[in-house]
Amino acid sequence: MGRSRRTLPEELLLLALDPATGTTAQPQSLDLGLAGAQLVELALAGRIAPDGDRIAVVVPRPTGDPTLDCALELLRRRGAPVRAVHWIGGPRLGLRQTYLSHLERCGMVAAVPGQMCGVLPTTRYQATDNDISREIRARLDSAIRTGVPPDPRTAALAALAHAVGLGKHLYPGNEGRSSRSRLRDLIRHDPMGGLVAHAVMDVQNGAAAQPRRGPASGGRAAGPGVRPAPEPARGVPMQPHRGSMARAVAH
């Protein structure tokens, strides 16, 4: 897998960055979304595939992306398909920071040091090339406004954006209500994106232990629940000490 194309976790994170404040919208649910976006990216790369409401490794060959390959190896070590909610609900501490640091190395964001309460050091991240964020946003806008079925990557991005609650960030207020509704409806255009998006929402709702029984066309495939759900993933620690980030939820 080459690096000529941005991955879904990177695009989801860029969508969530507020250009004015350098903070990320919905930081806690965004961590779940990034874990889900990794699954979709691995599926698009042909490394994993849905098996009911579970995820199965079909080609364990590395993609060339270190962060994705780490996730792929962890899935491979499971030895059997894992329920999407269990994977997404597992501990993901530091995943958002990992992708922010990667985007900084690639020159797509810049770290901006600051202080909280005038004393405690913090770090915010500003996009260095707003054209990239505008191009990502334009793909969603086009899918919402034209009604033309989007490509699987854009459909999955829309599903994940809805699942983590970015709708109000991207399309705020009463005037954005119809766009938020259409964003939600795009979930049906990619089965893998739909499966992962529903899993993200289930983890947030505390429903990870319940088996799903529904039509595959909605992204929800039937599958038995065989294990209690783990505790929902926690976001990146918000304590403002050196080397960490402090960011507010932006809407």
Tab-separated table of C-alpha atoms in Angstrom:
chain	number	residue	atom	x	y	z
A	1	MET	CA	0.000	0.000	0.000
A	2	GLY	CA	1.629	3.215	-1.090
A	3	ARG	CA	1.542	6.544	0.687
A	4	SER	CA	0.216	8.476	-2.300
A	5	ARG	CA	-3.272	8.314	-0.818
A	6	ARG	CA	-4.325	9.446	2.629
A	7	THR	CA	-5.782	6.733	4.816
A	8	LEU	CA	-9.274	6.906	6.280
A	9	PRO	CA	-8.010	7.494	9.848
A	10	GLU	CA	-5.999	10.468	8.577
A	11	GLU	CA	-8.972	11.873	6.667
A	12	LEU	CA	-11.315	11.413	9.627
A	13	LEU	CA	-8.868	13.234	11.889
A	14	LEU	CA	-8.431	16.094	9.421
A	15	LEU	CA	-12.226	16.425	9.213
A	16	ALA	CA	-12.413	16.681	12.983
A	17	LEU	CA	-9.726	19.365	13.325
A	18	ASP	CA	-11.146	22.820	13.904
A	19	PRO	CA	-9.107	25.224	11.735
A	20	ALA	CA	-9.780	28.133	14.076
A	21	THR	CA	-8.867	26.534	17.408
A	22	GLY	CA	-6.590	23.616	16.530
A	23	THR	CA	-8.702	21.277	18.669
A	24	THR	CA	-10.528	18.135	17.589
A	25	ALA	CA	-14.289	17.814	17.704
A	26	GLN	CA	-15.725	14.882	19.667
A	27	PRO	CA	-12.328	13.715	20.975
A	28	GLN	CA	-13.503	10.677	22.948
A	29	SER	CA	-15.739	9.203	20.255
A	30	LEU	CA	-13.124	10.176	17.665
A	31	ASP	CA	-10.735	7.671	19.249
A	32	LEU	CA	-13.284	4.932	18.601
A	33	GLY	CA	-13.775	6.216	15.064
A	34	LEU	CA	-10.048	6.072	14.344
A	35	ALA	CA	-9.931	2.424	15.434
A	36	GLY	CA	-12.924	1.752	13.182
A	37	ALA	CA	-11.359	3.659	10.296
A	38	GLN	CA	-8.323	1.388	10.543
A	39	LEU	CA	-10.587	-1.618	10.004
A	40	VAL	CA	-12.189	-0.072	6.927
A	41	GLU	CA	-8.793	0.887	5.497
A	42	LEU	CA	-7.517	-2.660	6.012
A	43	ALA	CA	-10.648	-3.983	4.295
A	44	LEU	CA	-10.145	-1.625	1.343
A	45	ALA	CA	-6.572	-2.937	1.139
A	46	GLY	CA	-7.887	-6.512	0.960
A	47	ARG	CA	-6.324	-7.578	4.280
A	48	ILE	CA	-9.497	-8.200	6.287
A	49	ALA	CA	-13.146	-8.909	5.494
A	50	PRO	CA	-16.427	-8.952	7.415
A	51	ASP	CA	-17.616	-12.335	8.685
A	52	GLY	CA	-21.107	-11.668	9.982
A	53	ASP	CA	-20.583	-9.042	12.666
A	54	ARG	CA	-16.982	-10.134	13.025
A	55	ILE	CA	-13.729	-9.183	11.329
A	56	ALA	CA	-11.540	-11.865	9.778
A	57	VAL	CA	-7.971	-11.548	8.511
A	58	VAL	CA	-7.861	-12.891	4.949
A	59	VAL	CA	-4.406	-11.684	3.823
A	60	PRO	CA	-1.904	-11.112	6.670
A	61	ARG	CA	0.660	-9.476	4.379
A	62	PRO	CA	1.734	-6.038	5.692
A	63	THR	CA	0.410	-2.947	3.959
A	64	GLY	CA	3.525	-0.831	4.417
A	65	ASP	CA	1.739	1.551	6.793
A	66	PRO	CA	3.221	0.940	10.295
A	67	THR	CA	0.113	1.922	12.242
A	68	LEU	CA	-2.221	-0.148	10.081
A	69	ASP	CA	0.189	-3.064	10.127
A	70	CYS	CA	0.251	-2.994	13.925
A	71	ALA	CA	-3.551	-3.300	13.943
A	72	LEU	CA	-3.401	-6.061	11.319
A	73	GLU	CA	-0.896	-8.041	13.377
A	74	LEU	CA	-3.024	-7.723	16.505
A	75	LEU	CA	-6.023	-9.017	14.575
A	76	ARG	CA	-3.964	-11.879	13.170
A	77	ARG	CA	-2.834	-12.893	16.643
A	78	ARG	CA	-6.441	-13.321	17.731
A	79	GLY	CA	-6.460	-16.479	15.623
A	80	ALA	CA	-10.207	-16.239	14.947
A	81	PRO	CA	-12.596	-13.553	13.688
A	82	VAL	CA	-13.281	-10.905	16.321
A	83	ARG	CA	-16.491	-8.961	16.789
A	84	ALA	CA	-16.118	-5.407	15.529
A	85	VAL	CA	-17.509	-3.957	18.770
A	86	HIS	CA	-14.945	-5.858	20.817
A	87	TRP	CA	-12.094	-4.624	18.648
A	88	ILE	CA	-13.254	-1.003	18.585
A	89	GLY	CA	-14.127	-1.062	22.300
A	90	GLY	CA	-10.656	-2.253	23.263
A	91	PRO	CA	-8.011	0.093	24.692
A	92	ARG	CA	-6.817	2.600	22.103
A	93	LEU	CA	-4.844	5.013	24.275
A	94	GLY	CA	-2.597	7.206	22.183
A	95	LEU	CA	-4.085	6.361	18.786
A	96	ARG	CA	-5.195	9.931	18.104
A	97	GLN	CA	-1.793	11.279	19.146
A	98	THR	CA	-0.094	8.708	16.911
A	99	TYR	CA	-2.014	9.966	13.883
A	100	LEU	CA	-1.524	13.624	14.799
A	101	SER	CA	2.223	13.042	15.061
A	102	HIS	CA	2.171	11.251	11.707
A	103	LEU	CA	0.294	14.121	10.066
A	104	GLU	CA	2.831	16.519	11.564
A	105	ARG	CA	5.728	14.518	10.113
A	106	CYS	CA	3.994	14.561	6.731
A	107	GLY	CA	3.626	18.329	6.929
A	108	MET	CA	-0.179	18.280	6.943
A	109	VAL	CA	-0.512	19.752	10.447
A	110	ALA	CA	1.743	21.844	12.652
A	111	ALA	CA	2.032	21.526	16.429
A	112	VAL	CA	1.338	24.820	18.170
A	113	PRO	CA	2.516	25.004	21.806
A	114	GLY	CA	0.408	26.917	24.257
A	115	GLN	CA	-0.618	27.115	27.889
A	116	MET	CA	-3.713	26.260	29.876
A	117	CYS	CA	-4.640	28.801	32.543
A	118	GLY	CA	-1.434	30.602	31.636
A	119	VAL	CA	0.685	27.952	33.332
A	120	LEU	CA	0.285	24.383	32.098
A	121	PRO	CA	1.853	23.602	28.702
A	122	THR	CA	-0.484	22.288	26.002
A	123	THR	CA	-0.231	21.436	22.317
A	124	ARG	CA	-2.776	22.173	19.613
A	125	TYR	CA	-2.621	21.198	15.962
A	126	GLN	CA	-3.314	23.449	12.989
A	127	ALA	CA	-3.744	22.201	9.429
A	128	THR	CA	-0.937	23.558	7.269
A	129	ASP	CA	-2.712	22.959	3.958
A	130	ASN	CA	-6.408	23.795	4.127
A	131	ASP	CA	-6.812	22.629	0.531
A	132	ILE	CA	-6.504	19.039	1.734
A	133	SER	CA	-9.243	19.458	4.326
A	134	ARG	CA	-11.428	21.267	1.784
A	135	GLU	CA	-10.980	18.424	-0.723
A	136	ILE	CA	-12.044	15.850	1.889
A	137	ARG	CA	-15.018	17.973	2.892
A	138	ALA	CA	-15.983	18.525	-0.763
A	139	ARG	CA	-16.303	14.774	-1.298
A	140	LEU	CA	-18.796	14.537	1.559
A	141	ASP	CA	-20.667	17.632	0.407
A	142	SER	CA	-20.960	16.251	-3.123
A	143	ALA	CA	-22.310	12.916	-1.900
A	144	ILE	CA	-24.826	14.685	0.338
A	145	ARG	CA	-26.062	17.257	-2.167
A	146	THR	CA	-26.083	15.293	-5.417
A	147	GLY	CA	-27.583	12.062	-4.137
A	148	VAL	CA	-25.169	10.136	-6.366
A	149	PRO	CA	-23.907	6.998	-4.559
A	150	PRO	CA	-20.355	7.757	-3.421
A	151	ASP	CA	-17.323	5.541	-3.828
A	152	PRO	CA	-16.716	3.073	-0.939
A	153	ARG	CA	-14.005	5.241	0.640
A	154	THR	CA	-16.206	8.344	0.773
A	155	ALA	CA	-19.213	6.313	1.941
A	156	ALA	CA	-17.155	4.823	4.765
A	157	LEU	CA	-15.813	8.254	5.728
A	158	ALA	CA	-19.384	9.581	5.878
A	159	ALA	CA	-20.493	6.629	7.999
A	160	LEU	CA	-17.632	7.137	10.447
A	161	ALA	CA	-18.148	10.904	10.588
A	162	HIS	CA	-21.790	10.307	11.523
A	163	ALA	CA	-20.897	7.587	14.036
A	164	VAL	CA	-18.488	9.764	16.013
A	165	GLY	CA	-20.838	12.762	16.000
A	166	LEU	CA	-19.075	15.034	13.536
A	167	GLY	CA	-22.344	15.920	11.813
A	168	LYS	CA	-22.971	18.904	14.079
A	169	HIS	CA	-19.384	20.026	13.620
A	170	LEU	CA	-19.519	19.801	9.828
A	171	TYR	CA	-23.129	20.927	9.320
A	172	PRO	CA	-24.124	22.972	12.378
A	173	GLY	CA	-27.449	24.514	13.376
A	174	ASN	CA	-30.935	24.125	12.022
A	175	GLU	CA	-29.744	24.914	8.506
A	176	GLY	CA	-27.491	21.853	8.629
A	177	ARG	CA	-30.187	19.457	9.778
A	178	SER	CA	-30.983	18.032	6.351
A	179	SER	CA	-27.274	17.603	5.566
A	180	ARG	CA	-26.765	15.744	8.833
A	181	SER	CA	-29.658	13.470	7.942
A	182	ARG	CA	-28.195	12.735	4.506
A	183	LEU	CA	-24.779	12.136	6.072
A	184	ARG	CA	-26.376	9.471	8.239
A	185	ASP	CA	-28.117	7.922	5.226
A	186	LEU	CA	-24.803	7.471	3.379
A	187	ILE	CA	-24.014	4.692	5.830
A	188	ARG	CA	-25.893	2.241	3.611
A	189	HIS	CA	-23.569	2.639	0.630
A	190	ASP	CA	-20.638	0.670	2.068
A	191	PRO	CA	-21.306	-2.559	4.015
A	192	MET	CA	-17.938	-2.569	5.784
A	193	GLY	CA	-18.195	1.111	6.665
A	194	GLY	CA	-21.728	0.518	7.904
A	195	LEU	CA	-20.696	-2.451	10.039
A	196	VAL	CA	-17.873	-0.478	11.635
A	197	ALA	CA	-19.951	2.682	12.107
A	198	HIS	CA	-22.701	0.737	13.874
A	199	ALA	CA	-20.059	-0.903	16.059
A	200	VAL	CA	-18.679	2.528	17.016
A	201	MET	CA	-22.168	3.690	17.988
A	202	ASP	CA	-22.855	0.459	19.891
A	203	VAL	CA	-19.699	0.900	21.969
A	204	GLN	CA	-20.731	4.457	22.803
A	205	ASN	CA	-24.215	3.265	23.754
A	206	GLY	CA	-22.870	0.434	25.911
A	207	ALA	CA	-24.528	-2.169	23.682
A	208	ALA	CA	-21.367	-4.021	22.671
A	209	ALA	CA	-22.377	-7.212	24.477
A	210	GLN	CA	-25.575	-7.644	22.477
A	211	PRO	CA	-25.503	-9.700	19.236
A	212	ARG	CA	-26.743	-7.999	16.088
A	213	ARG	CA	-29.520	-9.435	13.986
A	214	GLY	CA	-30.337	-7.320	10.961
A	215	PRO	CA	-30.047	-7.077	7.191
A	216	ALA	CA	-26.541	-6.923	5.797
A	217	SER	CA	-27.564	-4.045	3.531
A	218	GLY	CA	-27.680	-1.784	6.577
A	219	GLY	CA	-24.171	-2.728	7.543
A	220	ARG	CA	-25.446	-4.860	10.463
A	221	ALA	CA	-24.871	-8.540	9.971
A	222	ALA	CA	-26.144	-11.261	12.290
A	223	GLY	CA	-23.670	-12.902	14.598
A	224	PRO	CA	-23.645	-14.476	18.057
A	225	GLY	CA	-22.296	-12.590	21.020
A	226	VAL	CA	-19.972	-14.979	22.775
A	227	ARG	CA	-18.066	-12.743	25.188
A	228	PRO	CA	-18.922	-9.852	27.470
A	229	ALA	CA	-17.963	-6.536	25.956
A	230	PRO	CA	-14.826	-4.843	27.243
A	231	GLU	CA	-14.889	-1.426	28.775
A	232	PRO	CA	-15.315	1.267	26.096
A	233	ALA	CA	-12.076	2.723	24.822
A	234	ARG	CA	-10.856	5.796	26.584
A	235	GLY	CA	-9.642	8.849	24.715
A	236	VAL	CA	-6.136	10.255	24.769
A	237	PRO	CA	-5.425	11.487	28.319
A	238	MET	CA	-6.443	15.095	28.642
A	239	GLN	CA	-4.027	15.962	31.436
A	240	PRO	CA	-1.955	18.911	30.238
A	241	HIS	CA	1.602	17.830	31.014
A	242	ARG	CA	4.686	18.079	28.832
A	243	GLY	CA	4.502	15.931	25.710
A	244	SER	CA	0.730	15.476	25.849
A	245	MET	CA	-2.175	17.304	24.280
A	246	ALA	CA	-5.024	19.209	25.840
A	247	ARG	CA	-7.885	19.927	23.554
A	248	ALA	CA	-11.484	21.049	23.975
A	249	VAL	CA	-14.492	19.617	22.239
A	250	ALA	CA	-15.368	21.872	19.335
A	251	HIS	CA	-18.820	22.002	17.772
